[in-house]
mmCIF file of C-alpha atoms in Angstrom:
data_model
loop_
_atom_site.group_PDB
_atom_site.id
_atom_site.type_symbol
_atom_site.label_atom_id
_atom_site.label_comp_id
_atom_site.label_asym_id
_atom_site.label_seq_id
_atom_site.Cartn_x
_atom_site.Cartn_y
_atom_site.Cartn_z
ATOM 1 C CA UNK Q 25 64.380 138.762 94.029
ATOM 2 C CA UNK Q 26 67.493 138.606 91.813
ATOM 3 C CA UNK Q 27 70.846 138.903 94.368
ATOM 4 C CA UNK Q 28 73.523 141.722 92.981
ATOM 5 C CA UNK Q 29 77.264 141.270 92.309
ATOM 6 C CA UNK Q 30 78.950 144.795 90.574
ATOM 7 C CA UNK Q 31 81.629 146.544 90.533
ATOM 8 C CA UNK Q 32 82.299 149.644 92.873
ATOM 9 C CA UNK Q 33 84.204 151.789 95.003
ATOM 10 C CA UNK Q 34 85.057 150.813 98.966
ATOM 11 C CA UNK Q 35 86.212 154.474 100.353
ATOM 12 C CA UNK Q 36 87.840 155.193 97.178
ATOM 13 C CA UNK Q 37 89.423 152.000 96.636
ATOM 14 C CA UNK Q 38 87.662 149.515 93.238
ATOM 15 C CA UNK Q 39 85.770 146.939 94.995
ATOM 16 C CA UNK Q 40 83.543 143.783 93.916
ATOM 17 C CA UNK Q 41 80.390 144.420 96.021
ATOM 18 C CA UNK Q 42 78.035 141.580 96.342
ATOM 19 C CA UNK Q 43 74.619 141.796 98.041
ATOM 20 C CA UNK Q 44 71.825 138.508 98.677
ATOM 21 C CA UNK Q 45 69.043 139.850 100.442
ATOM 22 C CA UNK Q 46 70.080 141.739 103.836
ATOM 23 C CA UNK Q 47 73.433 140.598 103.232
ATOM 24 C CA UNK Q 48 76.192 142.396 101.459
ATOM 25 C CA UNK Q 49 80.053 142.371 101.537
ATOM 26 C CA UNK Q 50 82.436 143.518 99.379
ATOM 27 C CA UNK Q 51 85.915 141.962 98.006
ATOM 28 C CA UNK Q 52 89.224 144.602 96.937
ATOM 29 C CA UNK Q 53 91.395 142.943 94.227
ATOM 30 C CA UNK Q 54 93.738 145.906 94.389
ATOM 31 C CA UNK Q 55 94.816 144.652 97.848
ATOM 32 C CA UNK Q 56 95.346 141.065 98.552
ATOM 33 C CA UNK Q 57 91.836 140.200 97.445
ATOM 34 C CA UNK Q 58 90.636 140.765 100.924
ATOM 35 C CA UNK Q 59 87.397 140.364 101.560
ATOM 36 C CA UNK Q 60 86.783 143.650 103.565
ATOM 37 C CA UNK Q 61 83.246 143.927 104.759
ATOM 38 C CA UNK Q 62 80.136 141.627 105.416
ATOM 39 C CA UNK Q 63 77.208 143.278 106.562
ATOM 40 C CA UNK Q 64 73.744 142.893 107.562
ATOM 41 C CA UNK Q 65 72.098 145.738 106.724
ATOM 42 C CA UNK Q 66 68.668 145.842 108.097
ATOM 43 C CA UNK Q 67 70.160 144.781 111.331
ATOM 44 C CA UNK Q 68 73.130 147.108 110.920
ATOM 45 C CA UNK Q 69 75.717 144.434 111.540
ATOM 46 C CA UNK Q 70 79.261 144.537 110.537
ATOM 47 C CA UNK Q 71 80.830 141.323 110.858
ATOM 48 C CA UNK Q 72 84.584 142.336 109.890
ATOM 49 C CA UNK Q 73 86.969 145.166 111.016
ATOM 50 C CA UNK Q 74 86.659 147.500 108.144
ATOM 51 C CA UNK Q 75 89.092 150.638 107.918
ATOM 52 C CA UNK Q 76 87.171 154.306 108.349
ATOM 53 C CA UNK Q 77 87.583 156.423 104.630
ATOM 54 C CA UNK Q 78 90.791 158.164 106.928
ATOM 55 C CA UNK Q 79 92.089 155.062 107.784
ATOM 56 C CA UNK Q 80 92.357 153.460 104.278
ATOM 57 C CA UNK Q 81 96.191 154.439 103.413
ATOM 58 C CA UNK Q 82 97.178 152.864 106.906
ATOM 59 C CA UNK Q 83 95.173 150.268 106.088
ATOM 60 C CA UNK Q 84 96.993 149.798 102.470
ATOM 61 C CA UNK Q 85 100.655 150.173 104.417
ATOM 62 C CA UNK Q 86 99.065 146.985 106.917
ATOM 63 C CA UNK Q 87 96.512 145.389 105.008
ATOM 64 C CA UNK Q 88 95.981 142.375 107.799
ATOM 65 C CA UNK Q 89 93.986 143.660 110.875
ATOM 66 C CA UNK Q 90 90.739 144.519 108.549
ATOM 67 C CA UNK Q 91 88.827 142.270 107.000
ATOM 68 C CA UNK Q 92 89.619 138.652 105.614
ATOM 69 C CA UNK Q 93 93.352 138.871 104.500
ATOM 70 C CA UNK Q 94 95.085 135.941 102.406
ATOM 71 C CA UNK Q 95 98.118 134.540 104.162
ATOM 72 C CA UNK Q 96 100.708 132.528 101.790
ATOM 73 C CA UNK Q 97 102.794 131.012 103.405
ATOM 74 C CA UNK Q 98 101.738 132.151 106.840
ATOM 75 C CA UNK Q 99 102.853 133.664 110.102
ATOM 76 C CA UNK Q 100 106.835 133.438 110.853
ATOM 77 C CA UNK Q 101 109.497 131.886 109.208
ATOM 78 C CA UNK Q 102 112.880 132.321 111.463
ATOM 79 C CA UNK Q 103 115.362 134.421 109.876
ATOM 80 C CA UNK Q 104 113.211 134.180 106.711
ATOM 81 C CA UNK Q 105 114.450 130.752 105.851
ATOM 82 C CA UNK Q 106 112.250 128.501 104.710
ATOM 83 C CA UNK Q 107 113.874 124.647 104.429
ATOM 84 C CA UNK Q 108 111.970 122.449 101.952
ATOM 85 C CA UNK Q 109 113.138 118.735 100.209
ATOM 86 C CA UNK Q 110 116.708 120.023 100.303
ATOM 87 C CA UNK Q 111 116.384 123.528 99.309
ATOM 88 C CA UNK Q 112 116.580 126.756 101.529
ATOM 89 C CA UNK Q 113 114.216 129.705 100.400
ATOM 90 C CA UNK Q 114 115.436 132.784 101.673
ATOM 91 C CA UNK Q 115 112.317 135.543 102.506
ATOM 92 C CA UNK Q 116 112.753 139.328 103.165
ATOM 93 C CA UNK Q 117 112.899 140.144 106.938
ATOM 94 C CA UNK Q 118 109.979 142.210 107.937
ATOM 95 C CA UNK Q 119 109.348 142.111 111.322
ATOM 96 C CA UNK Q 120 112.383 143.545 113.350
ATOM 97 C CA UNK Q 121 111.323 143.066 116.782
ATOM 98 C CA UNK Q 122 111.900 139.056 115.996
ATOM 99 C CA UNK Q 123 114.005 138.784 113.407
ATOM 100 C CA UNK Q 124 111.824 136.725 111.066
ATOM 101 C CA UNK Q 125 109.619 136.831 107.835
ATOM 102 C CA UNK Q 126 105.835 137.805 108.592
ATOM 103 C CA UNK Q 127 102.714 136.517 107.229
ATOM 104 C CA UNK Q 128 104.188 135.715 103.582
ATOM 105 C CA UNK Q 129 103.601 137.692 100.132
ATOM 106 C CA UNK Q 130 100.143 137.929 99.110
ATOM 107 C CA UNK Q 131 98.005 140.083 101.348
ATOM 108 C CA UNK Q 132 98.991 143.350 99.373
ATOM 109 C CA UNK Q 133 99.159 142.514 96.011
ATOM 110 C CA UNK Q 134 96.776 143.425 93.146
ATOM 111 C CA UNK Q 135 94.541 140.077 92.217
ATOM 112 C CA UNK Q 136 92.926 139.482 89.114
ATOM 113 C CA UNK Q 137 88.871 139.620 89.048
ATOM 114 C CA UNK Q 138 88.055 136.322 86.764
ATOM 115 C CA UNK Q 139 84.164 136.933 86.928
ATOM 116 C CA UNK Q 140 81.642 138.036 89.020
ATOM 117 C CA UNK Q 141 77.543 137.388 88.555
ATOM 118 C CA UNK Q 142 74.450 136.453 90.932
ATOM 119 C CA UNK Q 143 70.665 134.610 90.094
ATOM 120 C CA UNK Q 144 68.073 134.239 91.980
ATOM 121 C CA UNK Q 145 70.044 132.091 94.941
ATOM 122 C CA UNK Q 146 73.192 133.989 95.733
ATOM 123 C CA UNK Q 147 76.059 136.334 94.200
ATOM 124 C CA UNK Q 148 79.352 135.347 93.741
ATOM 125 C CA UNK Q 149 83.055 136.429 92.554
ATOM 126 C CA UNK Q 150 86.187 134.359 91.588
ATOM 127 C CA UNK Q 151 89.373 136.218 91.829
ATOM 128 C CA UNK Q 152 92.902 134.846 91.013
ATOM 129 C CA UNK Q 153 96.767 135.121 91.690
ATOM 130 C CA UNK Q 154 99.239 133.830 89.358
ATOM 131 C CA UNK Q 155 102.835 133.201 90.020
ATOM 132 C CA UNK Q 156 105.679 132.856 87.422
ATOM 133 C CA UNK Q 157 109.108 133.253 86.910
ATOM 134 C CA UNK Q 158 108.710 137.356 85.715
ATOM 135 C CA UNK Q 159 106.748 137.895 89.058
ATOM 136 C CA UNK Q 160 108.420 139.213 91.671
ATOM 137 C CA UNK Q 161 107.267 136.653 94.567
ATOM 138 C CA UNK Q 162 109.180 133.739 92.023
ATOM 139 C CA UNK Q 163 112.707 135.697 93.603
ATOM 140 C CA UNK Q 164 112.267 134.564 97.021
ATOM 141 C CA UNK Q 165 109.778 131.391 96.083
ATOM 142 C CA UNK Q 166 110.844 129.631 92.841
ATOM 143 C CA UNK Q 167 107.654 127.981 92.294
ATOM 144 C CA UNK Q 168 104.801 128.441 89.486
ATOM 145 C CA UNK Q 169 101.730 128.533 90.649
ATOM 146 C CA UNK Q 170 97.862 129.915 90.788
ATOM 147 C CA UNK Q 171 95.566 130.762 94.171
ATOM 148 C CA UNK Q 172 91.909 130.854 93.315
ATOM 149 C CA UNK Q 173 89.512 132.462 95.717
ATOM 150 C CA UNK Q 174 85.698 132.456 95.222
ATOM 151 C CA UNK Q 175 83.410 134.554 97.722
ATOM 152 C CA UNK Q 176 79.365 133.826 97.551
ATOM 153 C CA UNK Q 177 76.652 135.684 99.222
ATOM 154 C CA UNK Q 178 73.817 134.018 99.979
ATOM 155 C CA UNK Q 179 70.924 133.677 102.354
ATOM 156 C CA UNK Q 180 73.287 131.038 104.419
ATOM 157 C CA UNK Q 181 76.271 133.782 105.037
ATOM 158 C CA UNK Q 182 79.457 134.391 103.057
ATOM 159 C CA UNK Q 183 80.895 131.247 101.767
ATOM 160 C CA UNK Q 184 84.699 130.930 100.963
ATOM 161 C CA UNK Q 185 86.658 128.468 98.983
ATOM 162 C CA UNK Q 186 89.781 128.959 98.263
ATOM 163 C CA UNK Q 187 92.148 126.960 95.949
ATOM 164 C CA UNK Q 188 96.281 126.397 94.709
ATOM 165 C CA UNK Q 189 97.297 124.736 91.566
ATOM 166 C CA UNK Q 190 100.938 124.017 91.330
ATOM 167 C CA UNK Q 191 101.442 125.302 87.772
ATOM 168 C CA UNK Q 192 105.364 124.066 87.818
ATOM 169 C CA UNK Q 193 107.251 120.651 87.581
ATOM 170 C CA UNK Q 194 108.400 121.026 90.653
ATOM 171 C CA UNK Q 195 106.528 119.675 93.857
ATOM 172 C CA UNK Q 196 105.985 123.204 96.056
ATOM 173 C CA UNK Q 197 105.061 123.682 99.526
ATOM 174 C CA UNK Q 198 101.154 124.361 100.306
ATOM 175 C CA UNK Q 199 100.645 127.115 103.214
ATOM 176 C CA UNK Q 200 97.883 128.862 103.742
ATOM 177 C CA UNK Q 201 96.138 130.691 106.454
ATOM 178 C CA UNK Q 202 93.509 133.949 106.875
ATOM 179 C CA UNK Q 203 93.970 136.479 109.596
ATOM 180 C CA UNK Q 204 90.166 136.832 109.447
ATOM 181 C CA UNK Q 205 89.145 140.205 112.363
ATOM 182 C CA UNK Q 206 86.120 139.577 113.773
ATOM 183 C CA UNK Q 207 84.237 142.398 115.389
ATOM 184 C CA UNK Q 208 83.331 141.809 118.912
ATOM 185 C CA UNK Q 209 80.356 142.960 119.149
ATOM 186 C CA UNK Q 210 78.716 143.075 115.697
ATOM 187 C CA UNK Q 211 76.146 144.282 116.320
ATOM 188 C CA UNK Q 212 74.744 148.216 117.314
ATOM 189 C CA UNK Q 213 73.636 148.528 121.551
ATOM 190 C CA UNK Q 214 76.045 145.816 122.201
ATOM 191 C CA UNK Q 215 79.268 146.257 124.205
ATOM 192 C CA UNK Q 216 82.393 143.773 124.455
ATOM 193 C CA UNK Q 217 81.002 142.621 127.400
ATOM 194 C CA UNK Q 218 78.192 141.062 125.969
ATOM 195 C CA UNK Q 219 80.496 138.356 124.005
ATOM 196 C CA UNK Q 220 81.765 135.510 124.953
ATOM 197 C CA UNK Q 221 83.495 132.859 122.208
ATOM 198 C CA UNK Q 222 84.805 129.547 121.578
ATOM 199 C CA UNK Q 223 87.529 128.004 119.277
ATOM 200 C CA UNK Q 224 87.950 123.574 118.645
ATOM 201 C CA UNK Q 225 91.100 123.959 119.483
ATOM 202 C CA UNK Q 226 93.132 121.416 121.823
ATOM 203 C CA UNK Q 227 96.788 121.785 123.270
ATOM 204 C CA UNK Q 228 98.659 124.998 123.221
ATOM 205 C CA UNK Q 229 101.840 125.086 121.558
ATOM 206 C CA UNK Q 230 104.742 126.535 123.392
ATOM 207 C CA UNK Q 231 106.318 129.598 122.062
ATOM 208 C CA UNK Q 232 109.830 131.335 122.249
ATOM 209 C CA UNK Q 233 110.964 134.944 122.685
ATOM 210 C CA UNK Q 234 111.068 134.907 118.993
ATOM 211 C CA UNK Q 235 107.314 133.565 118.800
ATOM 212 C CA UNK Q 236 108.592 130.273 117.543
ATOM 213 C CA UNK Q 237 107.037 126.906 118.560
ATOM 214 C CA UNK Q 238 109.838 125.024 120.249
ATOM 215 C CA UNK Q 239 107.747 121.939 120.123
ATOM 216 C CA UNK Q 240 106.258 121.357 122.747
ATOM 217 C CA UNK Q 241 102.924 122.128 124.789
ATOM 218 C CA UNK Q 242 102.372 125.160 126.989
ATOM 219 C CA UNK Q 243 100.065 124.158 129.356
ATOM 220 C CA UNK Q 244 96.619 126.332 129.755
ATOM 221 C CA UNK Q 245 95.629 128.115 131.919
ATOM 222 C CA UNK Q 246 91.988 127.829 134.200
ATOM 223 C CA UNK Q 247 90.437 130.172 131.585
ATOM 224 C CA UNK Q 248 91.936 129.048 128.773
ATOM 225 C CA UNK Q 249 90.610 125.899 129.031
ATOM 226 C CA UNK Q 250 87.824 126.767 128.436
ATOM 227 C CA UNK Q 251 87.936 127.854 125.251
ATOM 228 C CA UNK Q 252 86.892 124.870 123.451
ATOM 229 C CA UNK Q 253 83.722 125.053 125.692
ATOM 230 C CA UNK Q 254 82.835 128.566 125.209
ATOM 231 C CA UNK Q 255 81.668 131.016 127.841
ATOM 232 C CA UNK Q 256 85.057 133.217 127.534
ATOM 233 C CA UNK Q 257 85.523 136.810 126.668
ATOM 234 C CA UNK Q 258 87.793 137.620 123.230
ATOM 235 C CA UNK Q 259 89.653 140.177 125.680
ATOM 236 C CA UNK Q 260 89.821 137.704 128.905
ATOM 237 C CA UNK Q 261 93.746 138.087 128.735
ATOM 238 C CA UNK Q 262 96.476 139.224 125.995
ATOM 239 C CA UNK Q 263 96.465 136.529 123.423
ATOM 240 C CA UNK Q 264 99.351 136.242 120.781
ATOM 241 C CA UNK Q 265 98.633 132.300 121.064
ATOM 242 C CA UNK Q 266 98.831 129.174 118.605
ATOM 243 C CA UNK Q 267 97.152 125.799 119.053
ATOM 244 C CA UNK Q 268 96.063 122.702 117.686
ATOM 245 C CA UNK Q 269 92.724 122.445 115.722
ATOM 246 C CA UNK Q 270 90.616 120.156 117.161
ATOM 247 C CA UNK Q 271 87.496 119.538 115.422
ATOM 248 C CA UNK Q 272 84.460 119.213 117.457
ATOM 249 C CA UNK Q 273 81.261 116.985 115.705
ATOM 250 C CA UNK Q 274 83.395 116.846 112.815
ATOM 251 C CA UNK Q 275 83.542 120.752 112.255
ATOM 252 C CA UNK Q 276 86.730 123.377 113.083
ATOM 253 C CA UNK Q 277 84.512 126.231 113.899
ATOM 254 C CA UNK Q 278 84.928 129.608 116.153
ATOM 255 C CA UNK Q 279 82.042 130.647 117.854
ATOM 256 C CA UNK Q 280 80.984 134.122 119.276
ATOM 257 C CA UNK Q 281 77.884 134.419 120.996
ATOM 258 C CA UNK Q 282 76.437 137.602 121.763
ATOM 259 C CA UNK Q 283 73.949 137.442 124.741
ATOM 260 C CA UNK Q 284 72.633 140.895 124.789
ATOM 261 C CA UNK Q 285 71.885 140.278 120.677
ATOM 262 C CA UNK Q 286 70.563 136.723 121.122
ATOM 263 C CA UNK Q 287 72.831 136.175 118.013
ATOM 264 C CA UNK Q 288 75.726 133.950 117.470
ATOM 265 C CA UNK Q 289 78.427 134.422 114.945
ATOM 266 C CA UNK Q 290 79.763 131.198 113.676
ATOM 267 C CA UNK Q 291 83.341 130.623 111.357
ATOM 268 C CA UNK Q 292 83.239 127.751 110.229
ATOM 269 C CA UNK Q 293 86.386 126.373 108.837
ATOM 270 C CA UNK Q 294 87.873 123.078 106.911
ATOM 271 C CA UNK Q 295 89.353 120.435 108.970
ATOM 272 C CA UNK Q 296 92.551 120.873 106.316
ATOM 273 C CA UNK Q 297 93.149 123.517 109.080
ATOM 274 C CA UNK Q 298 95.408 121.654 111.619
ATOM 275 C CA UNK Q 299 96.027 124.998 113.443
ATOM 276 C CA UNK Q 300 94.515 127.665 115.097
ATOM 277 C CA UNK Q 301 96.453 131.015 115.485
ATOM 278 C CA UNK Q 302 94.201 133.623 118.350
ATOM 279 C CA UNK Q 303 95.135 137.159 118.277
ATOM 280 C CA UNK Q 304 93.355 139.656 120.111
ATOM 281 C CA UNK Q 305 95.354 143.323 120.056
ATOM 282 C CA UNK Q 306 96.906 143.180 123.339
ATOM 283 C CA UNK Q 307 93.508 142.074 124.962
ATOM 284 C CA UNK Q 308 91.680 145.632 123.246
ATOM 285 C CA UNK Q 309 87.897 144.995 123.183
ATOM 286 C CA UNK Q 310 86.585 145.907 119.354
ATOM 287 C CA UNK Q 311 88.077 143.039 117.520
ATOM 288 C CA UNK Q 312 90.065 139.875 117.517
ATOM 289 C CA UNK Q 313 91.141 137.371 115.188
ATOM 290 C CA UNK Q 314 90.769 133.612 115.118
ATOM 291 C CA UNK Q 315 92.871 132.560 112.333
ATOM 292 C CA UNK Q 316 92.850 129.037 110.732
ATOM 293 C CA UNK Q 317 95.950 127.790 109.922
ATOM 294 C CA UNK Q 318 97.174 124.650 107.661
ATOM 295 C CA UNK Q 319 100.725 124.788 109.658
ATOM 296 C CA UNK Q 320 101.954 125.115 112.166
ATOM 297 C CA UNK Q 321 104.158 128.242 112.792
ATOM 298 C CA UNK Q 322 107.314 128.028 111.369
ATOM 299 C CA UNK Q 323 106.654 123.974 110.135
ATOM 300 C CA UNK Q 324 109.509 123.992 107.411
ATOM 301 C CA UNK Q 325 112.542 125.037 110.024
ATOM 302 C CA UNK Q 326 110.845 123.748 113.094
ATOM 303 C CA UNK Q 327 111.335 120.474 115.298
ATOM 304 C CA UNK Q 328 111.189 117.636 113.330
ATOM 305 C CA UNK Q 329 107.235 116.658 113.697
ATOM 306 C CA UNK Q 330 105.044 114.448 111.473
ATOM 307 C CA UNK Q 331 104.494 116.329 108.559
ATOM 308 C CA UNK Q 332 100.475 115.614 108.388
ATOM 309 C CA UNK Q 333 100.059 116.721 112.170
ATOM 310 C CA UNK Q 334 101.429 119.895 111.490
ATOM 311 C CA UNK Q 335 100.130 120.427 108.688
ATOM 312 C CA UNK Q 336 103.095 120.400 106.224
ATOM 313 C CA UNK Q 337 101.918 119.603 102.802
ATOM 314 C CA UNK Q 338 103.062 119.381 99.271
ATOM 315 C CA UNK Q 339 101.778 119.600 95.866
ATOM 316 C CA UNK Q 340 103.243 117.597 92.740
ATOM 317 C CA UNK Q 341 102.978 119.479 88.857
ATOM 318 C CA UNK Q 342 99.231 119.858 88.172
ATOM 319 C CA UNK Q 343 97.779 119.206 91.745
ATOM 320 C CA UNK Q 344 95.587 121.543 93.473
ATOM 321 C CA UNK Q 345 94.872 121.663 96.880
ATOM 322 C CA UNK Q 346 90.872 123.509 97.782
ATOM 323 C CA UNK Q 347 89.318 124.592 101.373
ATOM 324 C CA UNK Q 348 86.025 125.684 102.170
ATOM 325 C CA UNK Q 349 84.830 128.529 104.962
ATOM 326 C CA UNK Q 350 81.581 129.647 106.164
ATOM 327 C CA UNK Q 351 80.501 132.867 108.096
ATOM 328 C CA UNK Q 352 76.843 132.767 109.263
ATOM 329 C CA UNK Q 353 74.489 134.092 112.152
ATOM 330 C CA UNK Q 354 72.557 131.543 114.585
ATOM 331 C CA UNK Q 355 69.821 133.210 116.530
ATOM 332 C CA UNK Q 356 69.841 131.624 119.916
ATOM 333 C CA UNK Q 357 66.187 131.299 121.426
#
């Protein structure tokens, strides 16, 4: 049977719906490009924290706790300086309560759709952001340049890969992250309790009062360590936390098993993520969010680190830098 990519409507709002079998999601270009549901339908699974048709203007005002929301550059920038080969970028304060810039430009602007189709294997759409000198991002970061993200649906999951072409002559910082929410539980009958999860992540980096890494390691606590095991509940304790990625058999993955289910959700990420940031809404069963991270928080102003360990890259005129992500379910026997 022939999969289905179309356009649509997500509670009002224009939406790229794809579907591949059970499977469907659906992508909003009018806001961030973020990929705001995946579903299994015959199983009645919802993968992502989607907003409710009331909760879709709140949802526009905050578009990054639903869904799969585009971070560039990500998380928090002190003061909204960003320091880079000489020069000092200046961002808009927007969070108040710390004093610095928040989780960059992109998550809430329109996108352009550059094609969307399926055959007999999957469904697919491409969608693109371009950045020049008459757009307004180019005021607070002088660079020319393109993000390509392409979404398939197929009978392995939703795959991701996303990719950023320096269009300028001028070598430009490369920082990307996705503040993906993850339901916890999924799936209907099942209750927070029932899921436990797991992130390859290694040493905890310590944080200020500003949520700033001061560059060092915070050391873990009992439960914490375990959660490159697994075993742990999303909600065990409030988690605002940031940590190295540590692949495990050669994959950066999160893992969230749901016993009652016999299902495991797994997120698997590129090992061009060198950070993890964990988020869980003051420890609020429903959803959380394991967000890969190329930097490290605050890499461009922080202490002075290697650049590849945390994750502070560039691009030259013409280069393009590309990630891959998978989402897909494990039955567990």
């Amino acid at each position: 049977m022939a999969q289905q990519a179309y356009e649509g409507v997500f509670h009002g709002e224009p939406a790229i719906w794809l579907r591949a079998g059970d499977y469907e999601a659906a992508v909003l270009p009018g806001v961030g490009a973020n990929l705001i549901a995946f579903r299994d339908t015959a199983r009645q699974h919802h993968y992502l924290r989607e907003p409710a048709a009331d909760e879709m203007e709140a949802f526009k005002a905050l578009p990054y706790v639903h869904g799969i929301p585009v971070l560039f550059p990500p998380n928090r920038f002190e003061d909204g300086k960003f320091r880079w080969e000489g020069k000092t970028y200046q961002f808009p304060v927007n969070e108040a309560a710390t004093g610095n810039h928040l989780h960059g430009f992109v998550y809430g602007l329109p996108w352009s759709v550059e094609g969307y189709g399926a055959d007999e294997l999957e469904s697919r759409v491409t969608l693109s952001l371009t950045i020049d000198e008459q757009h307004e991002v180019y005021r607070h970061f002088p660079h020319a340049f393109t993000i390509r993200l392409q979404y398939t649906l197929s009978g392995d999951g939703l795959h991701q890969r996303v990719q950023v072409r320096n269009n300028g002559e001028t070598r430009m910082p490369c920082l990307m992250a996705f503040h993906t929410t993850i339901n916890a539980p999924f799936a209907p009958g099942s209750a927070a309790e029932d899921c436990t999860f797991k992130v390859t992540v290694g040493e905890r980096w310590e944080l200020s009062d500003r949520l700033l890494p001061t560059g060092r390691f915070q050391e873990k606590s009992e439960q914490e360590r375990k959660l490159s095991e697994g075993g742990l509940s999303p909600f065990f304790e409030e988690m605002d936390n940031h940590y190295q990625a540590v692949p495990q058999d050669g994959r950066n993955r999160m893992e969230l098993l749901d016993s009652r289910a016999g299902l495991k959700l797994v997120y698997d990420v590129g090992t061009a993520y060198k950070q993890w940031m964990i988020w869980n809404n003051k420890a609020t069963p429903g959803f959380f969010c394991p967000e890969p991270q190329m930097n490290l928080v605050n890499a461009p102003n922080g202490p002075e680190l290697p650049a590849e360990e945390i994750g502070l890259i560039g691009l030259g005129q013409g280069e393009l830098w590309e990630e891959t992500s998978r989402l897909y379910l494990i039955e567990q026997r």
